[in-house]
Each structure stands twice: as C-alpha cells, then as structure tokens.
mmCIF file of C-alpha atoms and ligand atoms in Angstrom:
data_model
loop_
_atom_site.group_PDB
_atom_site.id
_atom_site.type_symbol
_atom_site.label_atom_id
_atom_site.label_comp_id
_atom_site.label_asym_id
_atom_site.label_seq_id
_atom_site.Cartn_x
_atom_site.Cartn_y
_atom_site.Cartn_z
ATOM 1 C CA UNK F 5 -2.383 29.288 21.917
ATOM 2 C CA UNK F 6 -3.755 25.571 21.526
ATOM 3 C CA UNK F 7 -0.978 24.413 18.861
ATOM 4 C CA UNK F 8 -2.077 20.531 18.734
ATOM 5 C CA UNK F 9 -4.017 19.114 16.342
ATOM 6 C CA UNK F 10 -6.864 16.573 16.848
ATOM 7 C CA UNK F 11 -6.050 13.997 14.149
ATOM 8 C CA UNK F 12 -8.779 10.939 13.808
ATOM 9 C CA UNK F 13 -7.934 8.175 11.415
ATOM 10 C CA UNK F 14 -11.253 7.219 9.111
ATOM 11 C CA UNK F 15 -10.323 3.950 8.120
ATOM 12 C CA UNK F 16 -6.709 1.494 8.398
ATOM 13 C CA UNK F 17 -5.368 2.678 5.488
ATOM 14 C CA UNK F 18 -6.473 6.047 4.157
ATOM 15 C CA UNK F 19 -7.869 9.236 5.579
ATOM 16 C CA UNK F 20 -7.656 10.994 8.727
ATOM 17 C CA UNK F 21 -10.302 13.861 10.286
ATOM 18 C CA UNK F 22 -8.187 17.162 10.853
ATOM 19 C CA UNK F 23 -9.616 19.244 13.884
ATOM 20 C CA UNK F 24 -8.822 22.633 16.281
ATOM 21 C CA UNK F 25 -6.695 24.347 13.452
ATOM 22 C CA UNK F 26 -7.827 27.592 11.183
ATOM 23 C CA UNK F 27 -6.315 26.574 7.923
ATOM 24 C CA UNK F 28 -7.061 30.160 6.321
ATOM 25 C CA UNK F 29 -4.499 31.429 8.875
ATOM 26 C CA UNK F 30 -1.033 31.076 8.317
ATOM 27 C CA UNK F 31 -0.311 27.968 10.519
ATOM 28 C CA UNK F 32 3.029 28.423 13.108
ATOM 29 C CA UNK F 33 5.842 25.982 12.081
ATOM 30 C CA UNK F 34 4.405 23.635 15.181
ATOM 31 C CA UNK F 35 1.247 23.166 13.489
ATOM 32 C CA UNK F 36 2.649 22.545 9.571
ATOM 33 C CA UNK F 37 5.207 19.907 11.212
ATOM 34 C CA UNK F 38 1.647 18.286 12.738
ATOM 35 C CA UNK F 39 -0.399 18.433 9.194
ATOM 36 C CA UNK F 40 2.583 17.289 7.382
ATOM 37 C CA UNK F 41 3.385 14.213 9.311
ATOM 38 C CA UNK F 42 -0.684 13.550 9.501
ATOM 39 C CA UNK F 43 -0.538 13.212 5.329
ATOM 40 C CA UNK F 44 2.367 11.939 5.338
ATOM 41 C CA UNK F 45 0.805 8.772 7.398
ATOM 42 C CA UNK F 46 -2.778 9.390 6.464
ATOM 43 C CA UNK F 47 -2.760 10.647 2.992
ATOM 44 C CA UNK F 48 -5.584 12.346 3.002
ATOM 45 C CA UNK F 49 -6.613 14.764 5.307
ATOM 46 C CA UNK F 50 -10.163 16.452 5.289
ATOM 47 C CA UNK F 51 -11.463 19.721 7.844
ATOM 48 C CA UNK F 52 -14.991 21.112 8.395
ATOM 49 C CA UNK F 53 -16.068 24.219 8.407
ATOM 50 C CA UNK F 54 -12.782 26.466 7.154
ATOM 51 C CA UNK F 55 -14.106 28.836 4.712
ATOM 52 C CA UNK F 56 -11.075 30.402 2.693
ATOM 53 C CA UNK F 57 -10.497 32.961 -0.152
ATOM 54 C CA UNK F 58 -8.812 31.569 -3.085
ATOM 55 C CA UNK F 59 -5.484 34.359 -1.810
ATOM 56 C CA UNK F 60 -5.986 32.300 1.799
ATOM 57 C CA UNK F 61 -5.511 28.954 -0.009
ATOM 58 C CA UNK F 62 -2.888 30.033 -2.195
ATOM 59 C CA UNK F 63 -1.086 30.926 1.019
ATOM 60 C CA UNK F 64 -2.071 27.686 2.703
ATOM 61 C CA UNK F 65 -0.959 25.902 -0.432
ATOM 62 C CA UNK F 66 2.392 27.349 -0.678
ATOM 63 C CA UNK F 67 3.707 26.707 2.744
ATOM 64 C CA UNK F 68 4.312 22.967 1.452
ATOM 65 C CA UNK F 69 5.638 23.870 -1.699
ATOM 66 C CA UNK F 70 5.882 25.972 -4.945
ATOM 67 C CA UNK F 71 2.391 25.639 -7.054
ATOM 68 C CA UNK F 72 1.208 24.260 -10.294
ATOM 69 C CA UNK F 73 -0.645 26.316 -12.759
ATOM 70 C CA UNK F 74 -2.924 24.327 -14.749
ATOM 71 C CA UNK F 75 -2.418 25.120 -18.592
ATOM 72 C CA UNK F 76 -6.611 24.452 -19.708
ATOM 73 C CA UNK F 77 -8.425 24.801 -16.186
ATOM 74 C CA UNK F 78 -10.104 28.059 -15.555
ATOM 75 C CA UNK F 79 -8.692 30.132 -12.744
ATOM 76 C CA UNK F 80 -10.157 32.384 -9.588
ATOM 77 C CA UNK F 81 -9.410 35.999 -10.687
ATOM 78 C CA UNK F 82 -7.884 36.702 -7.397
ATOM 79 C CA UNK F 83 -5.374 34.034 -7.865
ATOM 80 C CA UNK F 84 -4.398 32.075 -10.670
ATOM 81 C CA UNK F 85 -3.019 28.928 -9.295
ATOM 82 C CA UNK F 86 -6.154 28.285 -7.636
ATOM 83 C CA UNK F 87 -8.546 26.203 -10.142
ATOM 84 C CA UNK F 88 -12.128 26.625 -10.316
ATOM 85 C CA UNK F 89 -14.238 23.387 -11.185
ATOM 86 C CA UNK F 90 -17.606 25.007 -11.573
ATOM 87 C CA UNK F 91 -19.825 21.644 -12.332
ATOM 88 C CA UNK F 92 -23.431 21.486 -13.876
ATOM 89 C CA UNK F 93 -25.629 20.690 -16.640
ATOM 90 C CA UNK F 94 -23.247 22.915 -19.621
ATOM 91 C CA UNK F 95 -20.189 21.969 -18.250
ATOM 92 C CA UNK F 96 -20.019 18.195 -17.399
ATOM 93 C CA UNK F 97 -17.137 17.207 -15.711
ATOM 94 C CA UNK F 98 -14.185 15.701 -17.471
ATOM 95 C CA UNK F 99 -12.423 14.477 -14.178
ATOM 96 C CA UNK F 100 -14.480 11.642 -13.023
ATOM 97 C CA UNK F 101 -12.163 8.813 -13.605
ATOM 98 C CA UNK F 102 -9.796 7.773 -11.613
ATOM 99 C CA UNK F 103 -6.580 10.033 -11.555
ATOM 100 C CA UNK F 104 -3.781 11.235 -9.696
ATOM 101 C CA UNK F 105 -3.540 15.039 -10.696
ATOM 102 C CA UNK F 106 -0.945 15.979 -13.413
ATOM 103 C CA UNK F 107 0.623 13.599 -13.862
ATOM 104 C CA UNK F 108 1.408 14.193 -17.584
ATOM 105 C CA UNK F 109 4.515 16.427 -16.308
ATOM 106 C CA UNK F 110 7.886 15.600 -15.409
ATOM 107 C CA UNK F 111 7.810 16.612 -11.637
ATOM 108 C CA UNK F 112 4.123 15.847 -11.048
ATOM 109 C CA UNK F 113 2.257 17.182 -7.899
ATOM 110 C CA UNK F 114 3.541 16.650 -4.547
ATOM 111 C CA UNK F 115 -0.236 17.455 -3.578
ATOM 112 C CA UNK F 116 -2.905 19.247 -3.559
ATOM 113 C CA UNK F 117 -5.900 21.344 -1.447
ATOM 114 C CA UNK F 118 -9.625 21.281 -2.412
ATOM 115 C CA UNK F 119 -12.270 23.831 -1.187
ATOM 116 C CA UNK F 120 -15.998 23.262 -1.375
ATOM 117 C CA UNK F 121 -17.366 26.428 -2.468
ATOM 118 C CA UNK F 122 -21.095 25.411 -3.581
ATOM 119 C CA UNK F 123 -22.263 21.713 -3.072
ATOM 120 C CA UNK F 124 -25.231 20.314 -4.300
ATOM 121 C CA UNK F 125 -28.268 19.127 -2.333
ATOM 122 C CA UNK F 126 -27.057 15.511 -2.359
ATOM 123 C CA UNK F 127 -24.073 13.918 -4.019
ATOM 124 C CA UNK F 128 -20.717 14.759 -5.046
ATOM 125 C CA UNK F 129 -18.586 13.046 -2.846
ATOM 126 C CA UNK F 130 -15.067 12.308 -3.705
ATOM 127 C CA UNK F 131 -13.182 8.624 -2.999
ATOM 128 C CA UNK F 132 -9.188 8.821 -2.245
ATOM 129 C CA UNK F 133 -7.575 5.414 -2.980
ATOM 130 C CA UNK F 134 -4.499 4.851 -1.644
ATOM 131 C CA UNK F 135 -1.760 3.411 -3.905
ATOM 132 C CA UNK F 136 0.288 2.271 -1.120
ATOM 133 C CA UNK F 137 -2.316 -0.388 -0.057
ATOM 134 C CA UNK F 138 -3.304 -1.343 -3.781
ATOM 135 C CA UNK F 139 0.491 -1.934 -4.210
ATOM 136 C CA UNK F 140 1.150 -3.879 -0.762
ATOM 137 C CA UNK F 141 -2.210 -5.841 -1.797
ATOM 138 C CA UNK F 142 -0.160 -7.558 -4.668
ATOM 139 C CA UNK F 143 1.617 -10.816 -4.984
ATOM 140 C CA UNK F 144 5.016 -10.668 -4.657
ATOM 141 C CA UNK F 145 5.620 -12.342 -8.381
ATOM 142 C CA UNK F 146 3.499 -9.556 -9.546
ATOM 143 C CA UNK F 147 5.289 -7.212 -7.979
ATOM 144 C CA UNK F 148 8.713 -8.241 -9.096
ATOM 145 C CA UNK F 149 7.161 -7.722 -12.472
ATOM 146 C CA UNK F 150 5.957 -4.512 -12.345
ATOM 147 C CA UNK F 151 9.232 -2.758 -10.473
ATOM 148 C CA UNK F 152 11.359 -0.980 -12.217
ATOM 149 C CA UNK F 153 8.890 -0.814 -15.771
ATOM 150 C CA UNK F 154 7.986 2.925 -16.934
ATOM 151 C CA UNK F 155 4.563 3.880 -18.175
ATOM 152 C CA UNK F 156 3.732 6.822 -20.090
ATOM 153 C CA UNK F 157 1.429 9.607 -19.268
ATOM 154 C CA UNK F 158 -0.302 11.740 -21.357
ATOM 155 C CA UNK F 159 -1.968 14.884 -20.978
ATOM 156 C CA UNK F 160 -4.702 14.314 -23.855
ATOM 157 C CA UNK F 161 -6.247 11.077 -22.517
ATOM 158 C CA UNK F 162 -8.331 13.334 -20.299
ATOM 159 C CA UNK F 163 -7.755 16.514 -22.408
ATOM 160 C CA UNK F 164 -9.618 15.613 -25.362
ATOM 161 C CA UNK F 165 -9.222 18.162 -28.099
ATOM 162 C CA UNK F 166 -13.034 18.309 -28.317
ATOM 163 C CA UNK F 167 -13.889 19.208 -25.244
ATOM 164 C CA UNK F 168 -11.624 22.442 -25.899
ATOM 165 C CA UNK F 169 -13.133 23.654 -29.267
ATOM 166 C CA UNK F 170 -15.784 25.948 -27.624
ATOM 167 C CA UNK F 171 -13.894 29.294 -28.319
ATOM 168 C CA UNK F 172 -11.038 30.201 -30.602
ATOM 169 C CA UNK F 173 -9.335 30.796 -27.228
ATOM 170 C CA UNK F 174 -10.099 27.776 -25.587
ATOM 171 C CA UNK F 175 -8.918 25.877 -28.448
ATOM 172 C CA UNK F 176 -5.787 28.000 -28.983
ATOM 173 C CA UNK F 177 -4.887 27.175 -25.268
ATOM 174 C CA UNK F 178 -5.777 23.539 -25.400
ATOM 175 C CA UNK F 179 -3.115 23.669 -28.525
ATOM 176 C CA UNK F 180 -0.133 25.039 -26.260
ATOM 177 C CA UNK F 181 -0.611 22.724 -23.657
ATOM 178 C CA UNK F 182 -0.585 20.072 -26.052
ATOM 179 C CA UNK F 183 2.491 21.380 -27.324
ATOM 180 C CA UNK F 184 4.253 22.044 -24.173
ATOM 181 C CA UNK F 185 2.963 19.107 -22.485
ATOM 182 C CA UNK F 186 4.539 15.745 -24.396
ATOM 183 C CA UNK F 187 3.898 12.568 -23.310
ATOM 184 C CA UNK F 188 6.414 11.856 -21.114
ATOM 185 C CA UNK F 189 7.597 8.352 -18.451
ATOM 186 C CA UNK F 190 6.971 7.504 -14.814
ATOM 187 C CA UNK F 191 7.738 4.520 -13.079
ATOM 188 C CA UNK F 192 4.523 2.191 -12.480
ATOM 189 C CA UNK F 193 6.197 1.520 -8.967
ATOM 190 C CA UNK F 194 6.782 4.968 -7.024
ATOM 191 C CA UNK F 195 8.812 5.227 -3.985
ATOM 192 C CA UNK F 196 7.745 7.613 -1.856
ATOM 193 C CA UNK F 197 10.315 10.344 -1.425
ATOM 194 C CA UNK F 198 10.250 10.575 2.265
ATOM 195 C CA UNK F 199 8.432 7.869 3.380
ATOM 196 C CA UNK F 200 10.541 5.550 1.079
ATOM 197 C CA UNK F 201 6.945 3.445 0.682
ATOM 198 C CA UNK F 202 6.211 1.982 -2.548
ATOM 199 C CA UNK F 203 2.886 2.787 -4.210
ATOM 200 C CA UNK F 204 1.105 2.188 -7.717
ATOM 201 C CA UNK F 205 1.653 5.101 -9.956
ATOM 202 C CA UNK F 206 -0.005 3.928 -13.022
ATOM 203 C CA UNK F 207 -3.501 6.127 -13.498
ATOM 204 C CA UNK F 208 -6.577 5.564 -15.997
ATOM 205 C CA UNK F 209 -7.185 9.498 -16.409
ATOM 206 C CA UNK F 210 -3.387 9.940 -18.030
ATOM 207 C CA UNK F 211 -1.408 6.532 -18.292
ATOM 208 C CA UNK F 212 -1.876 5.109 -21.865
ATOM 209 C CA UNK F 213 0.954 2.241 -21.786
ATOM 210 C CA UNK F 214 3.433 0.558 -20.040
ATOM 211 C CA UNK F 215 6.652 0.883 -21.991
ATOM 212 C CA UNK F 216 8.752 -2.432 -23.287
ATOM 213 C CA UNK F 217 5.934 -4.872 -23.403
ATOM 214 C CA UNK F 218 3.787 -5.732 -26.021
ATOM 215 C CA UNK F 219 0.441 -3.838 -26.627
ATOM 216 C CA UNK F 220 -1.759 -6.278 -25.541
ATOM 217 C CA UNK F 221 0.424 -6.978 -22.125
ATOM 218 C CA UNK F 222 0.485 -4.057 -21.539
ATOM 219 C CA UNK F 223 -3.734 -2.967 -22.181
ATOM 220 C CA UNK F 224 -4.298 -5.938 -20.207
ATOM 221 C CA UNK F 225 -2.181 -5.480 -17.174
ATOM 222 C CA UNK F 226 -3.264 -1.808 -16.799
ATOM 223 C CA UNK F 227 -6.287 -2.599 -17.110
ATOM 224 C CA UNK F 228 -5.739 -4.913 -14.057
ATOM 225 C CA UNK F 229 -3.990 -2.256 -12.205
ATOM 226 C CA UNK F 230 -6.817 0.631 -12.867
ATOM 227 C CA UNK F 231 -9.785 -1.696 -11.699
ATOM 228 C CA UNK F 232 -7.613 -2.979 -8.913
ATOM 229 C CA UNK F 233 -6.957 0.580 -7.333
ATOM 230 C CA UNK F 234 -10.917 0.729 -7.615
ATOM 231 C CA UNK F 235 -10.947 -1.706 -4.830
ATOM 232 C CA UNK F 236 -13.122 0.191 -1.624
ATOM 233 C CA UNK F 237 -11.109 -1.593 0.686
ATOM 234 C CA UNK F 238 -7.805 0.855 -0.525
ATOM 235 C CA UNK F 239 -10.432 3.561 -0.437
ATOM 236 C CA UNK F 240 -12.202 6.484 1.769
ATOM 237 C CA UNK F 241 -14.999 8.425 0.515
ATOM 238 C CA UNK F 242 -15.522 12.036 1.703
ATOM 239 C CA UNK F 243 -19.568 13.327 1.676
ATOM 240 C CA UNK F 244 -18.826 17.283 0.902
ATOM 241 C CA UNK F 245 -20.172 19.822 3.215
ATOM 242 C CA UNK F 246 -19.476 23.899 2.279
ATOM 243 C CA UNK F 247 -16.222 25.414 3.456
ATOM 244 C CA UNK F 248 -14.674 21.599 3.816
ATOM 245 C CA UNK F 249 -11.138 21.212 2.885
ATOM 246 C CA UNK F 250 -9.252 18.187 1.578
ATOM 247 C CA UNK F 251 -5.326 17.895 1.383
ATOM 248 C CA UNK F 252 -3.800 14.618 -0.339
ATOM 249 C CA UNK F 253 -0.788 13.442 -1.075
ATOM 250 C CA UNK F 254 -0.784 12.947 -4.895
ATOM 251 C CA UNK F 255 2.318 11.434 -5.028
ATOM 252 C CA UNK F 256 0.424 8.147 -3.443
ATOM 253 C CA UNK F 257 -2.738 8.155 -4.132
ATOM 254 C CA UNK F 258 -5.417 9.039 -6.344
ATOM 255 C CA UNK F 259 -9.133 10.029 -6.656
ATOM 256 C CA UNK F 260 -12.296 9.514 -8.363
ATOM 257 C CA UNK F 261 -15.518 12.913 -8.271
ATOM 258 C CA UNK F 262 -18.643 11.634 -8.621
ATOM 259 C CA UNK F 263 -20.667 13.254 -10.767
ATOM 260 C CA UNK F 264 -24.075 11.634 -10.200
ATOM 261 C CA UNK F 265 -25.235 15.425 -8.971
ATOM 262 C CA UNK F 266 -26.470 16.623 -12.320
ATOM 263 C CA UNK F 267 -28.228 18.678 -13.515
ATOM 264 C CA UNK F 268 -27.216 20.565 -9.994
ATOM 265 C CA UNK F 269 -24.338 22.566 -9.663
ATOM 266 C CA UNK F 270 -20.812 21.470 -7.992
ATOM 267 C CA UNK F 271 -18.169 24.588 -7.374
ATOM 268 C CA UNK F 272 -14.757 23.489 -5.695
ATOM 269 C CA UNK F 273 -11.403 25.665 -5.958
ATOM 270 C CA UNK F 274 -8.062 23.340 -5.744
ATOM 271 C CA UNK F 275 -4.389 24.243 -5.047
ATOM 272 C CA UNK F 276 -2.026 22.389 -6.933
ATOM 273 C CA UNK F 277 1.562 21.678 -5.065
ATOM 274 C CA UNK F 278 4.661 20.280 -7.649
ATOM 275 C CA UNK F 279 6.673 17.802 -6.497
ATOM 276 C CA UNK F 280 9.541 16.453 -7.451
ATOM 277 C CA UNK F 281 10.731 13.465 -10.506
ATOM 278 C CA UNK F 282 8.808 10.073 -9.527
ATOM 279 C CA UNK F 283 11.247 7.586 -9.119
ATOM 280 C CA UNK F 284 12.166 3.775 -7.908
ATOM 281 C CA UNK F 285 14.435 2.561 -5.398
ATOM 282 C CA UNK F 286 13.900 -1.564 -4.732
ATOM 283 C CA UNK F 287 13.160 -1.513 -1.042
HETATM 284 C C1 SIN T 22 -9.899 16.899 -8.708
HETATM 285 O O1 SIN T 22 -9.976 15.979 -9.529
HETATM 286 O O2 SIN T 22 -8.814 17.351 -8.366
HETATM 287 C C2 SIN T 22 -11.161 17.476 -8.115
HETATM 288 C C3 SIN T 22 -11.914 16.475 -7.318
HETATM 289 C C4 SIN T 22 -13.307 16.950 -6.947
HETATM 290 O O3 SIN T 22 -13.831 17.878 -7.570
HETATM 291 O O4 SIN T 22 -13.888 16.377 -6.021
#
C-alpha cells in the first residue's frame, strides 16, 4: 500500500492541498505522522472528494486527540461530538466573524475537522488566517508590548442569550453553558506547544479585553489586532466542494464563514479536538 501523502502548499504561509489518502479509513501510524507534520507546518490542510459519516469523522478526529462537545451546537444523532451547522434563511449563522473555535475554555481546541455535507450553488467559502504570520508581521516594540499580557475570553460574545430563546430547552441549555462556561484568561501571545512558534491568540468572536490596561487601550489595541489578522496576505480561502474536508490547527490560527449564500442552504459537520492550557514562553 501507497503510504505517502501528496502534500501541495497553497500559498507561503498558510494552507496546504492533502492528496492519495482515504481519511474515512483509519489512517496507519505512517500516514498520521505525515498529516500531522503537514498541519503542523501548513496549518491548514484541505482534501477533495472524502465523503465520511459523522462515526468515520469522529474516528478520524480522535486519532489526534480526545474531543470537545459543544454545550449550545446541535449534534449528528449518530455521534454527538460531531456538530451540525445546518445554514439558511431561519437559521442565520452566528459564526461569521473571525474566531478561533472555543476558545472561552481553559484548554481550548488543539483543532478541528470540517465536512461539507450540502453546499450551496455559489458561495460559502471559508478564509484560515494564520496567527503566526499576523504575529511575525509586527514591530518588534509592539511585540514586546503585547508578550506576556492576558486577555479574556468569553463564551457570550458570540453566544448571545437571544439567539437561544427559541425553546424553553434551548434557552435552558444556553443557561448551563453560561454557567459552566466563565469568562476565563489566555495569553494574547501563544507559543505553540510543539512548534514553540509564537502566534496572536486574541479573537473578535470571544476576546472582550486585554487584562491590566485601561479600557480604552485596551478596545483600541484589539481592535488593531482583530482587523490586522484580517489582513489576506496571512490568509487562504477555501471554495467548498461536497465531501471536502478541512483540518486546522486552532491553536494558531483562526477563521472567518462567509455567509453571503443566503437564502440557500449551507450543511457542514465539524470535529472538535481539545488541546491543552495556552501559554507563553519568550522565545
Ligand atoms: C466553524 O466556524 O468552525 C465553521 C466554519 C464553516 O462553516 O465554514
């Protein structure tokens, strides 16, 4: 058996074409030592064609790590860490900002793997930036500034309350994940756990302030930060095709959906991978 992977960079710094693997088969220890290295370096990694149950991705999923289960997102019946966005006219999206998943927990995602079930006829692509190059893009005084601060994250400045009042349920779940789900700090500057790079960790879909500076310093140098990871020159945009897969790091990057599909319909299934407690070492 053919155990090398044809891995083709899309751009200098983020995104690499992942070919002559079945990802809904277990891969052999040969192959997973190949597609981790490739995100490791690439931090994205897309496939064609690989149609998958949501059991298939879970498995997929779970050779990199143990898996998130998201407290408000609906869930495939078959498995329930693998989230269903189901997109369209009643159910706008509340994801397209820029984000880095979960990141309102203390051991946010290590990564995570997208499946597009149902695309529509035009539109929907998705844009990875990488935080590595948005950090490495900034002065060195700037950077001196920013290592070493904390920002905080919270999980309802994307979960709104009223976006979760449609059932008694809904809302009853959108209360315990409130609950168990406190805002909680990260380090603007992450250090990659195994790569040891630095990357911006600050994110506009869950980081509401940078601790120790005053409010205004602080609105105004996210602010900077979140418009600055916006630049396409950190950035690679995927154009969805059915049964297409995406793996990211999260711990290094993050991502933007673009909704300018509706009134069509979108349906994409994601595996969630935690990782482990952000942190910063001064490199
Ligand atoms: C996500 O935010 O994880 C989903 C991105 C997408 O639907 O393209």
């Amino acid at each position: 058996m053919n155990e090398r992977l044809k891995i083709t960079p899309l751009g200098p710094h983020i995104g690499a074409l992942v070919e002559d693997v079945s990802l809904s088969r277990p891969l052999s220890d040969a192959q997973f030592e190949q597609l981790y290295h490739a995100l490791l370096k690439y931090q994205v990694l897309f496939a064609r064609d690989q149609p998958i149950t949501p059991v298939q991705q879970r498995a997929l999923a779970a050779q990199f790590g143990d898996l998130h289960i998201h407290p408000v997102y609906p869930q495939t019946p078959e498995a329930q860490e693998i989230i269903i966005f189901d997109t369209h006219d009643n159910n706008p999206p509340d994801n397209d900002n820029w984000h880095t998943d979960v990141t309102f927990i203390e051991t946010p995602p290590l990564g995570a793997i997208l499946a597009a079930k149902t695309l529509p006829s035009t539109g929907g692509d998705t844009l990875w930036a990488s935080g590595i190059a948005a950090y490495e893009a900034l002065s060195e005084p700037f950077r001196k500034l920013l290592a070493g601060l904390q920002a905080e994250h919270d999980f309802t400045k994307s979960f709104q309350e009223y976006k979760y009042r449609k059932t008694p349920e809904e809302h009853q779940q959108w209360l315990e994940a409130k609950e168990k789900n406190p805002p909680l700090l990260h380090p603007v500057i992450r250090t990659h756990p195994v790569s040891g790079r630095q990357a911006l960790f600050v994110n506009e879909g869950f980081t509401t302030r940078i601790v120790g500076l005053e409010e205004k310093e602080s609105a105004a140098i996210l602010e900077f930060l979140f418009r600055h990871i916006t630049k396409p020159e950190f950035q690679v945009r995927w154009r969805w095709q059915e049964n297409d897969i995406a793996i990211w790091d999260n711990r290094i990057t993050q991502h933007y959906a673009n909704a300018d599909y509706l009134p069509q319909r979108r349906i994409m299934h994601r595996a969630t991978i935690l990782g482990d407690k952000p942190f910063y070492k001064a490199s």
